[in-house]
Short mmCIF file of C-alpha atoms in Angstrom, two decimals:
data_model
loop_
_atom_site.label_atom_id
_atom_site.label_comp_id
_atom_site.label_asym_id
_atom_site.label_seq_id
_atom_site.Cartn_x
_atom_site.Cartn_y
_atom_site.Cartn_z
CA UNK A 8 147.40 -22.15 233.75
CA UNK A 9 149.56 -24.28 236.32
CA UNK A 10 151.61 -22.88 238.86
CA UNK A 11 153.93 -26.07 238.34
CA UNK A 12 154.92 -27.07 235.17
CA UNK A 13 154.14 -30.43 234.51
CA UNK A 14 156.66 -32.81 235.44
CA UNK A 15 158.77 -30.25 237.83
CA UNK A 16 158.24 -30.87 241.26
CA UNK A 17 158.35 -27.98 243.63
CA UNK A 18 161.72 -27.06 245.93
CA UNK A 19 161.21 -27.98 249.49
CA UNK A 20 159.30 -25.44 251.13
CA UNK A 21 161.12 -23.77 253.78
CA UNK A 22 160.33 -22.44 257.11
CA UNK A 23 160.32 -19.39 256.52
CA UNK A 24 159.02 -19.68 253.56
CA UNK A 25 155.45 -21.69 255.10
CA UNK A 26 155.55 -19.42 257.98
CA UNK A 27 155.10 -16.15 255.59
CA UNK A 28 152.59 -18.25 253.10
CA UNK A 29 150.86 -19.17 256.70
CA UNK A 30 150.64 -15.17 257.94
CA UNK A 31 149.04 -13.72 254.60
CA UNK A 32 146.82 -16.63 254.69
CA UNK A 33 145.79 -16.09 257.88
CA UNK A 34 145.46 -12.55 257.31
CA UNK A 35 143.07 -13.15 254.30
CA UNK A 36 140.82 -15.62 256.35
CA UNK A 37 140.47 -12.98 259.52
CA UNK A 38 140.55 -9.82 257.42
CA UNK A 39 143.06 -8.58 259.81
CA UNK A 40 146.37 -7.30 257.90
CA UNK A 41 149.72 -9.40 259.17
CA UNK A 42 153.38 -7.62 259.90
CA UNK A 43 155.52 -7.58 256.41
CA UNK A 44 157.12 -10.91 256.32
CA UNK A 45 160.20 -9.53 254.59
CA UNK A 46 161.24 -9.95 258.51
CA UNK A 47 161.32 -13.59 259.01
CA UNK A 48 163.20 -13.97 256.08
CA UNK A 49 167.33 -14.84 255.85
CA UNK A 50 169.73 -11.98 255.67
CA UNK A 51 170.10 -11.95 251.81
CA UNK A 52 167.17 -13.45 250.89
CA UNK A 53 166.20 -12.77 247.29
CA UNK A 54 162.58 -12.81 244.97
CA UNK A 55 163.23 -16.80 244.32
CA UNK A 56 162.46 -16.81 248.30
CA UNK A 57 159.22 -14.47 248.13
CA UNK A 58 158.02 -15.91 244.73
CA UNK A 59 158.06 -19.43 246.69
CA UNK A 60 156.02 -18.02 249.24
CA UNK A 61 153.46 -16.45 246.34
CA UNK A 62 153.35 -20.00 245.09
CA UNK A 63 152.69 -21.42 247.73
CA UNK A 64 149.59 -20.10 249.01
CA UNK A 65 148.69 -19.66 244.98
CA UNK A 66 148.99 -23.91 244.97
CA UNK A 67 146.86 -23.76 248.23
CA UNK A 68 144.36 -21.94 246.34
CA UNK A 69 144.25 -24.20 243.24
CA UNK A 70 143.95 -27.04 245.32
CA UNK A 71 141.09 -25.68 247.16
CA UNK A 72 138.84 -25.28 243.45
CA UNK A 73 139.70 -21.51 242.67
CA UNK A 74 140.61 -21.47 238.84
CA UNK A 75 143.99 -19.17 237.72
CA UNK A 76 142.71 -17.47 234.82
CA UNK A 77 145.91 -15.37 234.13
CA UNK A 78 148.18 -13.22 235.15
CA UNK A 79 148.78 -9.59 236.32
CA UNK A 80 152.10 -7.60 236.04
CA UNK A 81 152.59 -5.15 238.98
CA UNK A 82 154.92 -2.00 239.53
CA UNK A 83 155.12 -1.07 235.88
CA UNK A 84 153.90 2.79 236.24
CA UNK A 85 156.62 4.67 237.50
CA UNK A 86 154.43 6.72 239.60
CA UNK A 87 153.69 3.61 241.43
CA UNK A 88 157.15 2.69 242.09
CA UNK A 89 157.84 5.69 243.70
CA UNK A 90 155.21 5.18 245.77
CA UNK A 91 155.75 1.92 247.09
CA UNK A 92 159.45 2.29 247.19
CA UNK A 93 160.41 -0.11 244.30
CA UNK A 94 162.68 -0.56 240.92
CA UNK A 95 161.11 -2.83 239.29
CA UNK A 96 158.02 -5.07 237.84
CA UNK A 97 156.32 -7.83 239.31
CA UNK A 98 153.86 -10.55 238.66
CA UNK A 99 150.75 -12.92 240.63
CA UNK A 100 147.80 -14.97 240.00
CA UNK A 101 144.78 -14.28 238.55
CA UNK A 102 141.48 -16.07 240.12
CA UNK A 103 138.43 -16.71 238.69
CA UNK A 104 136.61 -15.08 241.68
CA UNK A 105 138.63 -12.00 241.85
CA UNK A 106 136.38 -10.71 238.97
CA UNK A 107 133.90 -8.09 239.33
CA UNK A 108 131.51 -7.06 236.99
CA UNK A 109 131.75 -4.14 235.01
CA UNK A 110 129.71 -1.71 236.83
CA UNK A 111 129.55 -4.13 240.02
CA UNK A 112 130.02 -3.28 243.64
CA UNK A 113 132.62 -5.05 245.71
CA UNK A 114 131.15 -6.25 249.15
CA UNK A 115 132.12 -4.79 252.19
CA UNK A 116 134.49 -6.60 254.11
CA UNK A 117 135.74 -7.86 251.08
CA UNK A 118 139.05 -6.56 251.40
CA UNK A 119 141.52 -5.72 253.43
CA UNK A 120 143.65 -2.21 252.58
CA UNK A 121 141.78 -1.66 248.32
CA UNK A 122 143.24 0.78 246.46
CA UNK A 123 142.68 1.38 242.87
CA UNK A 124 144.66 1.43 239.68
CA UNK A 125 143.29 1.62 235.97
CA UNK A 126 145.14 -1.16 233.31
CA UNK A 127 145.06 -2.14 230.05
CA UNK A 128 143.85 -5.61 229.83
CA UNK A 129 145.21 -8.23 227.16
CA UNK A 130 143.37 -11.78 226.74
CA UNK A 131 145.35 -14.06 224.56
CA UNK A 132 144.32 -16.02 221.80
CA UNK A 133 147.52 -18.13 221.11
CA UNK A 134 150.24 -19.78 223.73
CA UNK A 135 153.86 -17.25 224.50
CA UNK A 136 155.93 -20.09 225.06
CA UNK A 137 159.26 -18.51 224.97
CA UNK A 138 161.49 -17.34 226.90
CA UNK A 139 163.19 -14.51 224.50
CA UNK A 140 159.59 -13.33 223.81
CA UNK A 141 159.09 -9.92 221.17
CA UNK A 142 156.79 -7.63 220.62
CA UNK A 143 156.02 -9.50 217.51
CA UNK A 144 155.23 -12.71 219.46
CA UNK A 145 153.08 -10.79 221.61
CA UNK A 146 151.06 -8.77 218.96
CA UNK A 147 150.55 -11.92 217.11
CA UNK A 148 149.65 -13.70 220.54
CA UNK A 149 146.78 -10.96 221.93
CA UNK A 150 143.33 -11.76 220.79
CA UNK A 151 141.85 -8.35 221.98
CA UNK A 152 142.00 -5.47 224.44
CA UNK A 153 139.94 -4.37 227.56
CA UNK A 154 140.08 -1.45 229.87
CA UNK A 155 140.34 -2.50 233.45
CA UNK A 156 140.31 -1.79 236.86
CA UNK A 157 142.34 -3.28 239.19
CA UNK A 158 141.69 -3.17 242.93
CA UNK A 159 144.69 -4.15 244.77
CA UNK A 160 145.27 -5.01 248.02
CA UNK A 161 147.90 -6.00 250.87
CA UNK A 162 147.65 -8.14 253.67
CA UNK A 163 150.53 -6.83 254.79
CA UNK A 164 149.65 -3.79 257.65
CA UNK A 165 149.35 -0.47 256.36
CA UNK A 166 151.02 -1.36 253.22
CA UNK A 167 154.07 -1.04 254.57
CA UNK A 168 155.54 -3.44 251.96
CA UNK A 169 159.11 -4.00 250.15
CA UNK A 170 159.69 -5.72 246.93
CA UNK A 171 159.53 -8.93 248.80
CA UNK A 172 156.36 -8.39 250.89
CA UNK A 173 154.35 -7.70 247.69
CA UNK A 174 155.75 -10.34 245.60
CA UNK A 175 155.33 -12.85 248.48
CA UNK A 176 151.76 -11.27 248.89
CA UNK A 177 150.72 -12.49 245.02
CA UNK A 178 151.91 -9.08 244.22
CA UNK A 179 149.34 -7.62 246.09
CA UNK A 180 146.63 -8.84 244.02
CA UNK A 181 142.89 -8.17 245.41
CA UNK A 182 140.17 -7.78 242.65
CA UNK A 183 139.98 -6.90 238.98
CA UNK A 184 137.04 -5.40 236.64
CA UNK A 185 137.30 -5.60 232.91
CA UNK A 186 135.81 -3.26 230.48
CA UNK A 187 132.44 -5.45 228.25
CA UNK A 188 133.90 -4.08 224.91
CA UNK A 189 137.28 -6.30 223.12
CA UNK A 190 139.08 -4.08 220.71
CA UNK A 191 141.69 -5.80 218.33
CA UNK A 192 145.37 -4.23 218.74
CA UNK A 193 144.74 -3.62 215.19
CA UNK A 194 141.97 -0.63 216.05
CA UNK A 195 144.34 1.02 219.28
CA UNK A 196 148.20 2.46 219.79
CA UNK A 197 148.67 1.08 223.20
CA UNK A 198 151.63 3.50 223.72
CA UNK A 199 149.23 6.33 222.92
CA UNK A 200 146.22 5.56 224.71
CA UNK A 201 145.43 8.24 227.69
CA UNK A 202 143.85 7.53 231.01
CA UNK A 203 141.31 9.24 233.02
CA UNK A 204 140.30 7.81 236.60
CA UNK A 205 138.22 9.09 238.73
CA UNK A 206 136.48 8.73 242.40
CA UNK A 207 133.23 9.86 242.92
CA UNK A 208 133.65 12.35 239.81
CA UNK A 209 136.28 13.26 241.16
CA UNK A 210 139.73 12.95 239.65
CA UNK A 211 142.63 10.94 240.93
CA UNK A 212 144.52 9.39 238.59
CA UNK A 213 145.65 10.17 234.83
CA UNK A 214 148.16 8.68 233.12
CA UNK A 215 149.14 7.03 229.55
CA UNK A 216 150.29 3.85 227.66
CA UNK A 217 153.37 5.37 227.45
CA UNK A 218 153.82 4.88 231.88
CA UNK A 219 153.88 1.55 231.80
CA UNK A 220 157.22 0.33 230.58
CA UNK A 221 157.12 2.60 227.52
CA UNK A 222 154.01 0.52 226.61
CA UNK A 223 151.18 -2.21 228.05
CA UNK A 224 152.90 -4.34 225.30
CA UNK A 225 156.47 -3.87 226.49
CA UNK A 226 155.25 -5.00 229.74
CA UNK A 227 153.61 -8.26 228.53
CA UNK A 228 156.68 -9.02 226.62
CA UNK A 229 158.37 -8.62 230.04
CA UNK A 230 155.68 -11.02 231.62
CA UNK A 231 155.69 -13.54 228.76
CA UNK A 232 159.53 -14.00 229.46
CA UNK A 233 159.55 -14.32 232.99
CA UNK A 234 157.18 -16.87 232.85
CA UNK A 235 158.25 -18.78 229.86
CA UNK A 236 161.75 -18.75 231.72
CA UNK A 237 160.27 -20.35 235.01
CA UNK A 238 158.69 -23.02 232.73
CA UNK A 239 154.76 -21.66 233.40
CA UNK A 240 154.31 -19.89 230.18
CA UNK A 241 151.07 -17.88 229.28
CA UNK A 242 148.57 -19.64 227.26
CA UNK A 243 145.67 -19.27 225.17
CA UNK A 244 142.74 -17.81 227.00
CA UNK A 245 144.93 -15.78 229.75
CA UNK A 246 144.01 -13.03 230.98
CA UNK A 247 146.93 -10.65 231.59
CA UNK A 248 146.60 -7.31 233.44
CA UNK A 249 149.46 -5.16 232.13
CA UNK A 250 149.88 -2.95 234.84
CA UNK A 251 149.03 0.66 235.89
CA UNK A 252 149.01 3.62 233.73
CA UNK A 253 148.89 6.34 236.52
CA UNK A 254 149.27 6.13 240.63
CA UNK A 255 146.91 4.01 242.40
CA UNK A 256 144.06 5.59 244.51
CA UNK A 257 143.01 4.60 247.90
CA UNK A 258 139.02 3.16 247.82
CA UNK A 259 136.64 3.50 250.80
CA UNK A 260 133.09 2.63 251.50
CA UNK A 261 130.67 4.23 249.39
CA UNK A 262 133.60 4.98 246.69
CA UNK A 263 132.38 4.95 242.54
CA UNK A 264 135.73 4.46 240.21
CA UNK A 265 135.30 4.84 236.53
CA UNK A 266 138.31 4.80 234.28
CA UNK A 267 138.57 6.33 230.76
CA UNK A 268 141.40 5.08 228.38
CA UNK A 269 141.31 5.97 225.21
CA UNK A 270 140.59 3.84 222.21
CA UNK A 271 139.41 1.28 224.75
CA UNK A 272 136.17 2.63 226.03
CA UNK A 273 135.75 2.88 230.22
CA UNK A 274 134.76 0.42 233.01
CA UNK A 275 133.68 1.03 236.19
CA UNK A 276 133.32 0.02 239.79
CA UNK A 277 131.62 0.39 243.26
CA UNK A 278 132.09 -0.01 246.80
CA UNK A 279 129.65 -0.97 249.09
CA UNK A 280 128.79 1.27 251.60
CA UNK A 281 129.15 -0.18 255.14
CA UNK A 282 125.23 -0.07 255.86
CA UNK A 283 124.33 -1.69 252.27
CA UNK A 284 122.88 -4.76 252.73
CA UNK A 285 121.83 -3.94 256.07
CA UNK A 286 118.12 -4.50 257.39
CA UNK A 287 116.01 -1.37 257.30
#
């Protein structure tokens, strides 16, 4: 996947634009969270300004080797709107090395601010190249279903983020697991599914397909769309995270997740404990 379409040359970046790319950089490269940078933008200012800065450091990343795998569609669960303050979806970049392994432990240090949502994943197996997309184009697109985790994160200080920080901060992407078992959308009712997280056995989040838009398919439709309409449709071989089913939970050292969605199987995560890896 590009983040330019072939052909279309990018608008002239701003300065306010490069100096908000330039802070969430900077706060991903010292692991030290950055003021929201809704603030240095004009009076006015609308998502075409913070998308520009979420392409911009998503170009810088491309250019430095990291492969876009996909996509993932934010701000979907209602529950998660209210928490953050929002109305409606969003969307970022997926990397190759924001993957973790089913069952893996994220470093510490990693990130800055994780918190954790469970998703229903969607890997496509045919190109969404339009920008009236249906449900029809999207069943007949998905090759298979995964559950996921995703581990978001903002590099913006105490998440103290608007619509615009988060879609300016790749929509507050941070790390994703995926579930090892595809199931067809033949063998599931995404609508219907149920979810189960938990921390430490503990649990914190529960939710169904039905939170997210109405559906995890509703919300790719929405995704497919936007994107077709920018001119950077989804393609065969994306990965799309759909968004979360319940409210995200806040992850600290020495945290186990493990998600349960029905007719998907579970997936699971861990987080380092600040001493792991230390000598004994």
């Amino acid at each position: 996947m590009s983040t330019v379409p072939d052909g279309v040359h990018p608008d002239p970046v701003s300065p306010a634009v490069l100096k908000a790319a330039d802070l969430l950089a900077e706060a991903t490269r010292t692991g030290v969270p950055c003021p929201p940078v809704r603030d240095l933008f004009e009076e006015g200012a609308d998502l075409r300004t913070a998308y520009a800065v979420q392409q911009l450091n998503v170009r810088r990343g491309s250019d430095a080797g990291r492969r876009i795998v996909g996509r993932k569609i934010g701000l979907t669960s209602v529950a998660v709107q209210r928490q953050l303050g929002v109305d409606q979806p969003d969307f970022g970049a997926l990397f190759a090395d924001m993957a973790v392994p089913d069952g893996g432990t994220v470093p510490a240090g990693r990130l800055l601010q994780p918190k954790v949502e469970a998703e229903v994943a969607l890997v496509l197996g045919r190109d969404l190249p339009h920008p009236e997309c249906t449900v029809v184009d999207v069943l007949r697109a998905v090759d298979f279903a995964l559950p996921a985790l995703e581990i978001v994160d903002s590099r913006v200080r105490d998440w103290d983020i608007s619509l615009l920080d988060t879609v300016a901060d790749n929509a507050s992407c941070g790390l994703y697991v995926l579930g090892a078992t595809p199931v067809p959308l033949t063998a599931v009712d995404l609508r219907a599914v149920t979810m189960t997280m938990t921390r430490n056995g503990e649990t914190v989040s529960e939710g169904t397909g039905a939170d997210c838009l109405g559906s995890p398919l509703n919300a790719a439709v929405w995704l497919a769309s936007a994107l077709a309409e920018r001119g950077d449709p989804l393609r065969a071989g994306d990965l799309v995270l759909t968004g979360a089913l319940g409210p995200m939970a806040p992850a600290a050292a020495g945290d186990v997740f493990e998600a349960r969605i029905s007719g998907l199987g579970s997936v699971r995560a861990a987080f380092a404990s600040d001493t792991e890896g230390d000598d004994q």
